[in-house]
């Protein structure tokens, strides 16, 4: 979605409501007869944090929220390398920094032949290029982020001293450790059936910048909430929650009346 007749480099920016609509339309088409692949990013996409989150939400809480609402949808969840530590789009100064053949073909077609302003095209490529997801994995703060002692095919993302596996393993509140909790919840003996086979029922559709849905199976119902907005979001549930299963902001309890902070997500047993 967000496509353009001019090509991938001219795609419009995707809003949280675009993302919500796309996810729910896909869930509705799938119904209960099979599973789709749910991804935030892959080797042919820019980084999800930089693509689906507004600029103000590109932080650890927003990253955890995006992971929550994606991994708990019905379907087969995929986690692409670096997603679990919140890797972001890199910075490419010029055409020589890109490796992807698609980028170089586009440059030849649009710039060398005089159809596009070079600076405008580089700006678009920085945001949408596949190379964003192909920069070396950020393991630690050592040379080349611990990925290689040689020369990597793409330059390292400049933020690797701050965003890396080694640092996040030590931080109990990190994106990495949150993803571990999220995966454990989805695979737990108690809830794996509902997250695998349960229906997806969108709720609070009238709320902009909020993505909310229930997973339902038999006598179980789980509410998943994510606030993409810059402001708090007040919600009233139809019944008192039984249990808070997961929070990206270390919330310890939840009631029938909820005030979600910006970029807050919560998973609630109803």
GROMACS .gro file of C-alpha atoms in nm:
model
  270
    1UNK     CA    1   0.000   0.000   0.000
    2UNK     CA    2   0.103   0.362  -0.046
    3UNK     CA    3   0.200   0.283  -0.408
    4UNK     CA    4   0.257   0.527  -0.694
    5UNK     CA    5   0.237   0.494  -1.071
    6UNK     CA    6   0.580   0.658  -1.094
    7UNK     CA    7   0.742   0.374  -0.900
    8UNK     CA    8   0.835   0.255  -0.551
    9UNK     CA    9   1.052   0.561  -0.484
   10UNK     CA   10   0.747   0.789  -0.515
   11UNK     CA   11   0.527   0.597  -0.270
   12UNK     CA   12   0.340   0.813  -0.022
   13UNK     CA   13   0.414   0.796   0.349
   14UNK     CA   14   0.200   0.546   0.536
   15UNK     CA   15  -0.004   0.675   0.829
   16UNK     CA   16  -0.096   0.465   1.135
   17UNK     CA   17  -0.457   0.462   1.012
   18UNK     CA   18  -0.337   0.332   0.672
   19UNK     CA   19  -0.149   0.056   0.852
   20UNK     CA   20  -0.451  -0.030   1.068
   21UNK     CA   21  -0.685  -0.041   0.768
   22UNK     CA   22  -0.448  -0.265   0.570
   23UNK     CA   23  -0.405  -0.510   0.859
   24UNK     CA   24  -0.776  -0.537   0.932
   25UNK     CA   25  -0.871  -0.573   0.565
   26UNK     CA   26  -0.621  -0.858   0.532
   27UNK     CA   27  -0.750  -1.025   0.849
   28UNK     CA   28  -1.107  -1.003   0.720
   29UNK     CA   29  -1.016  -1.156   0.381
   30UNK     CA   30  -0.830  -1.440   0.551
   31UNK     CA   31  -1.115  -1.522   0.788
   32UNK     CA   32  -1.058  -1.851   0.969
   33UNK     CA   33  -0.958  -2.068   0.674
   34UNK     CA   34  -0.583  -2.015   0.677
   35UNK     CA   35  -0.289  -1.799   0.773
   36UNK     CA   36  -0.112  -1.507   0.607
   37UNK     CA   37   0.245  -1.399   0.675
   38UNK     CA   38   0.251  -1.103   0.911
   39UNK     CA   39   0.562  -0.891   0.870
   40UNK     CA   40   0.680  -0.551   0.982
   41UNK     CA   41   0.984  -0.569   0.757
   42UNK     CA   42   1.190  -0.807   0.545
   43UNK     CA   43   1.493  -0.797   0.316
   44UNK     CA   44   1.291  -0.618   0.046
   45UNK     CA   45   1.140  -0.348   0.269
   46UNK     CA   46   1.272  -0.050   0.463
   47UNK     CA   47   1.279  -0.083   0.840
   48UNK     CA   48   0.932  -0.097   0.994
   49UNK     CA   49   1.012   0.144   1.277
   50UNK     CA   50   1.108   0.408   1.020
   51UNK     CA   51   0.818   0.325   0.788
   52UNK     CA   52   0.509   0.269   1.003
   53UNK     CA   53   0.576   0.487   1.307
   54UNK     CA   54   0.539   0.867   1.302
   55UNK     CA   55   0.866   1.048   1.375
   56UNK     CA   56   0.766   1.122   1.735
   57UNK     CA   57   0.694   0.752   1.797
   58UNK     CA   58   1.029   0.618   1.677
   59UNK     CA   59   1.151   0.526   2.021
   60UNK     CA   60   1.170   0.208   2.228
   61UNK     CA   61   0.808   0.228   2.343
   62UNK     CA   62   0.680   0.284   1.990
   63UNK     CA   63   0.894  -0.004   1.864
   64UNK     CA   64   0.753  -0.237   2.130
   65UNK     CA   65   0.399  -0.123   2.051
   66UNK     CA   66   0.442  -0.193   1.679
   67UNK     CA   67   0.578  -0.539   1.756
   68UNK     CA   68   0.285  -0.612   1.987
   69UNK     CA   69   0.005  -0.530   1.746
   70UNK     CA   70   0.179  -0.717   1.461
   71UNK     CA   71   0.284  -1.038   1.637
   72UNK     CA   72  -0.053  -1.095   1.803
   73UNK     CA   73  -0.260  -1.079   1.483
   74UNK     CA   74  -0.389  -1.405   1.337
   75UNK     CA   75  -0.131  -1.543   1.095
   76UNK     CA   76   0.232  -1.646   1.080
   77UNK     CA   77   0.451  -1.382   1.248
   78UNK     CA   78   0.795  -1.321   1.101
   79UNK     CA   79   1.074  -1.136   1.282
   80UNK     CA   80   1.342  -1.010   1.047
   81UNK     CA   81   1.701  -0.978   1.170
   82UNK     CA   82   1.742  -0.659   1.371
   83UNK     CA   83   1.370  -0.601   1.416
   84UNK     CA   84   1.395  -0.751   1.765
   85UNK     CA   85   1.636  -0.476   1.873
   86UNK     CA   86   1.456  -0.196   1.688
   87UNK     CA   87   1.701  -0.137   1.404
   88UNK     CA   88   1.607   0.166   1.195
   89UNK     CA   89   1.666   0.297   0.846
   90UNK     CA   90   2.028   0.393   0.785
   91UNK     CA   91   2.170   0.710   0.627
   92UNK     CA   92   2.286   0.698   0.265
   93UNK     CA   93   2.466   1.014   0.154
   94UNK     CA   94   2.480   0.944  -0.218
   95UNK     CA   95   2.421   0.686  -0.486
   96UNK     CA   96   2.763   0.531  -0.419
   97UNK     CA   97   2.645   0.425  -0.070
   98UNK     CA   98   2.375   0.198  -0.211
   99UNK     CA   99   2.432  -0.163  -0.311
  100UNK     CA  100   2.090  -0.268  -0.440
  101UNK     CA  101   2.076  -0.314  -0.818
  102UNK     CA  102   1.719  -0.180  -0.815
  103UNK     CA  103   1.848   0.150  -0.676
  104UNK     CA  104   2.117   0.183  -0.941
  105UNK     CA  105   1.875   0.096  -1.222
  106UNK     CA  106   1.633   0.357  -1.092
  107UNK     CA  107   1.913   0.615  -1.073
  108UNK     CA  108   2.004   0.546  -1.434
  109UNK     CA  109   1.645   0.568  -1.553
  110UNK     CA  110   1.540   0.873  -1.354
  111UNK     CA  111   1.855   1.086  -1.313
  112UNK     CA  112   2.110   0.995  -1.578
  113UNK     CA  113   1.839   1.028  -1.843
  114UNK     CA  114   1.724   1.358  -1.694
  115UNK     CA  115   1.379   1.276  -1.555
  116UNK     CA  116   1.435   1.345  -1.187
  117UNK     CA  117   1.612   1.585  -0.953
  118UNK     CA  118   1.910   1.394  -0.801
  119UNK     CA  119   1.867   1.533  -0.450
  120UNK     CA  120   1.495   1.455  -0.444
  121UNK     CA  121   1.554   1.099  -0.560
  122UNK     CA  122   1.829   1.035  -0.304
  123UNK     CA  123   1.594   1.163  -0.033
  124UNK     CA  124   1.323   0.918  -0.145
  125UNK     CA  125   1.573   0.634  -0.169
  126UNK     CA  126   1.699   0.695   0.185
  127UNK     CA  127   1.349   0.638   0.317
  128UNK     CA  128   1.228   0.352   0.096
  129UNK     CA  129   1.536   0.161  -0.020
  130UNK     CA  130   1.568  -0.212   0.041
  131UNK     CA  131   1.926  -0.155   0.156
  132UNK     CA  132   1.784  -0.015   0.481
  133UNK     CA  133   1.705  -0.370   0.591
  134UNK     CA  134   2.031  -0.512   0.458
  135UNK     CA  135   2.285  -0.320   0.667
  136UNK     CA  136   2.495  -0.548   0.891
  137UNK     CA  137   2.338  -0.685   1.208
  138UNK     CA  138   2.431  -0.474   1.510
  139UNK     CA  139   2.575  -0.715   1.767
  140UNK     CA  140   2.784  -0.486   1.988
  141UNK     CA  141   2.985  -0.164   2.002
  142UNK     CA  142   3.307  -0.305   1.854
  143UNK     CA  143   3.436  -0.238   1.504
  144UNK     CA  144   3.168  -0.304   1.240
  145UNK     CA  145   2.923  -0.370   1.526
  146UNK     CA  146   3.083  -0.713   1.576
  147UNK     CA  147   2.948  -0.833   1.243
  148UNK     CA  148   3.278  -0.885   1.061
  149UNK     CA  149   3.651  -0.819   1.084
  150UNK     CA  150   3.650  -0.750   0.710
  151UNK     CA  151   3.480  -0.479   0.506
  152UNK     CA  152   3.100  -0.512   0.502
  153UNK     CA  153   2.910  -0.469   0.174
  154UNK     CA  154   2.713  -0.180   0.322
  155UNK     CA  155   2.816   0.081   0.576
  156UNK     CA  156   2.700   0.030   0.932
  157UNK     CA  157   2.403   0.222   1.060
  158UNK     CA  158   2.550   0.510   1.261
  159UNK     CA  159   2.334   0.426   1.563
  160UNK     CA  160   2.492   0.085   1.630
  161UNK     CA  161   2.678   0.206   1.944
  162UNK     CA  162   2.335   0.266   2.100
  163UNK     CA  163   2.122   0.002   1.925
  164UNK     CA  164   2.287  -0.338   1.956
  165UNK     CA  165   2.227  -0.684   2.097
  166UNK     CA  166   2.492  -0.678   2.369
  167UNK     CA  167   2.356  -0.363   2.530
  168UNK     CA  168   1.995  -0.479   2.510
  169UNK     CA  169   2.066  -0.819   2.661
  170UNK     CA  170   2.178  -0.639   2.978
  171UNK     CA  171   1.880  -0.399   2.985
  172UNK     CA  172   1.568  -0.563   3.128
  173UNK     CA  173   1.351  -0.290   2.972
  174UNK     CA  174   1.503  -0.318   2.623
  175UNK     CA  175   1.323  -0.386   2.297
  176UNK     CA  176   1.499  -0.725   2.276
  177UNK     CA  177   1.381  -0.840   2.617
  178UNK     CA  178   1.031  -0.715   2.544
  179UNK     CA  179   1.022  -0.922   2.223
  180UNK     CA  180   1.116  -1.226   2.431
  181UNK     CA  181   0.816  -1.163   2.658
  182UNK     CA  182   0.591  -1.109   2.358
  183UNK     CA  183   0.699  -1.435   2.193
  184UNK     CA  184   0.664  -1.622   2.523
  185UNK     CA  185   0.307  -1.493   2.560
  186UNK     CA  186   0.206  -1.597   2.209
  187UNK     CA  187   0.358  -1.945   2.253
  188UNK     CA  188   0.244  -2.004   2.613
  189UNK     CA  189   0.039  -2.316   2.686
  190UNK     CA  190  -0.242  -2.101   2.820
  191UNK     CA  191  -0.283  -1.866   2.524
  192UNK     CA  192  -0.123  -2.027   2.219
  193UNK     CA  193  -0.453  -2.163   2.087
  194UNK     CA  194  -0.630  -1.827   2.094
  195UNK     CA  195  -0.337  -1.644   1.934
  196UNK     CA  196  -0.304  -1.914   1.668
  197UNK     CA  197  -0.665  -1.999   1.584
  198UNK     CA  198  -0.874  -1.723   1.739
  199UNK     CA  199  -1.072  -1.473   1.534
  200UNK     CA  200  -0.951  -1.114   1.497
  201UNK     CA  201  -1.227  -0.866   1.585
  202UNK     CA  202  -1.139  -0.496   1.533
  203UNK     CA  203  -1.266  -0.263   1.807
  204UNK     CA  204  -1.263   0.113   1.870
  205UNK     CA  205  -1.251   0.170   1.493
  206UNK     CA  206  -1.376   0.525   1.538
  207UNK     CA  207  -1.057   0.617   1.726
  208UNK     CA  208  -0.790   0.767   1.502
  209UNK     CA  209  -0.426   0.681   1.578
  210UNK     CA  210  -0.540   0.382   1.785
  211UNK     CA  211  -0.516   0.020   1.672
  212UNK     CA  212  -0.725  -0.216   1.880
  213UNK     CA  213  -0.858  -0.564   1.829
  214UNK     CA  214  -0.976  -0.870   2.017
  215UNK     CA  215  -0.859  -1.226   1.962
  216UNK     CA  216  -1.148  -1.458   2.039
  217UNK     CA  217  -1.177  -1.837   2.068
  218UNK     CA  218  -1.425  -2.045   2.266
  219UNK     CA  219  -1.465  -1.875   2.603
  220UNK     CA  220  -1.146  -1.668   2.586
  221UNK     CA  221  -1.117  -1.306   2.466
  222UNK     CA  222  -0.797  -1.103   2.462
  223UNK     CA  223  -0.782  -0.731   2.384
  224UNK     CA  224  -0.473  -0.586   2.211
  225UNK     CA  225  -0.425  -0.208   2.222
  226UNK     CA  226  -0.170   0.026   2.063
  227UNK     CA  227  -0.171   0.407   2.077
  228UNK     CA  228   0.016   0.557   1.779
  229UNK     CA  229  -0.078   0.912   1.877
  230UNK     CA  230   0.100   1.202   2.042
  231UNK     CA  231  -0.178   1.237   2.300
  232UNK     CA  232  -0.326   1.014   2.568
  233UNK     CA  233  -0.622   0.801   2.464
  234UNK     CA  234  -0.911   0.738   2.705
  235UNK     CA  235  -1.104   0.414   2.659
  236UNK     CA  236  -1.395   0.250   2.838
  237UNK     CA  237  -1.426  -0.128   2.820
  238UNK     CA  238  -1.763  -0.304   2.824
  239UNK     CA  239  -1.651  -0.526   3.111
  240UNK     CA  240  -1.391  -0.533   3.386
  241UNK     CA  241  -1.064  -0.689   3.264
  242UNK     CA  242  -0.955  -1.016   3.423
  243UNK     CA  243  -0.579  -0.975   3.383
  244UNK     CA  244  -0.312  -0.757   3.225
  245UNK     CA  245  -0.100  -0.997   3.020
  246UNK     CA  246   0.162  -0.760   2.880
  247UNK     CA  247   0.252  -0.392   2.889
  248UNK     CA  248   0.525  -0.209   2.701
  249UNK     CA  249   0.543   0.057   2.974
  250UNK     CA  250   0.561  -0.172   3.276
  251UNK     CA  251   0.201  -0.102   3.372
  252UNK     CA  252   0.109  -0.338   3.658
  253UNK     CA  253  -0.271  -0.316   3.656
  254UNK     CA  254  -0.555  -0.215   3.430
  255UNK     CA  255  -0.923  -0.135   3.487
  256UNK     CA  256  -1.241  -0.089   3.291
  257UNK     CA  257  -1.147   0.272   3.222
  258UNK     CA  258  -0.807   0.295   3.054
  259UNK     CA  259  -0.591   0.594   2.970
  260UNK     CA  260  -0.325   0.486   2.723
  261UNK     CA  261  -0.014   0.701   2.708
  262UNK     CA  262   0.135   0.792   2.368
  263UNK     CA  263   0.299   0.478   2.218
  264UNK     CA  264   0.158   0.260   2.495
  265UNK     CA  265   0.043  -0.093   2.418
  266UNK     CA  266  -0.140  -0.334   2.642
  267UNK     CA  267  -0.260  -0.694   2.611
  268UNK     CA  268  -0.561  -0.764   2.831
  269UNK     CA  269  -0.751  -1.083   2.915
  270UNK     CA  270  -1.121  -0.993   2.919
   0.00000   0.00000   0.00000
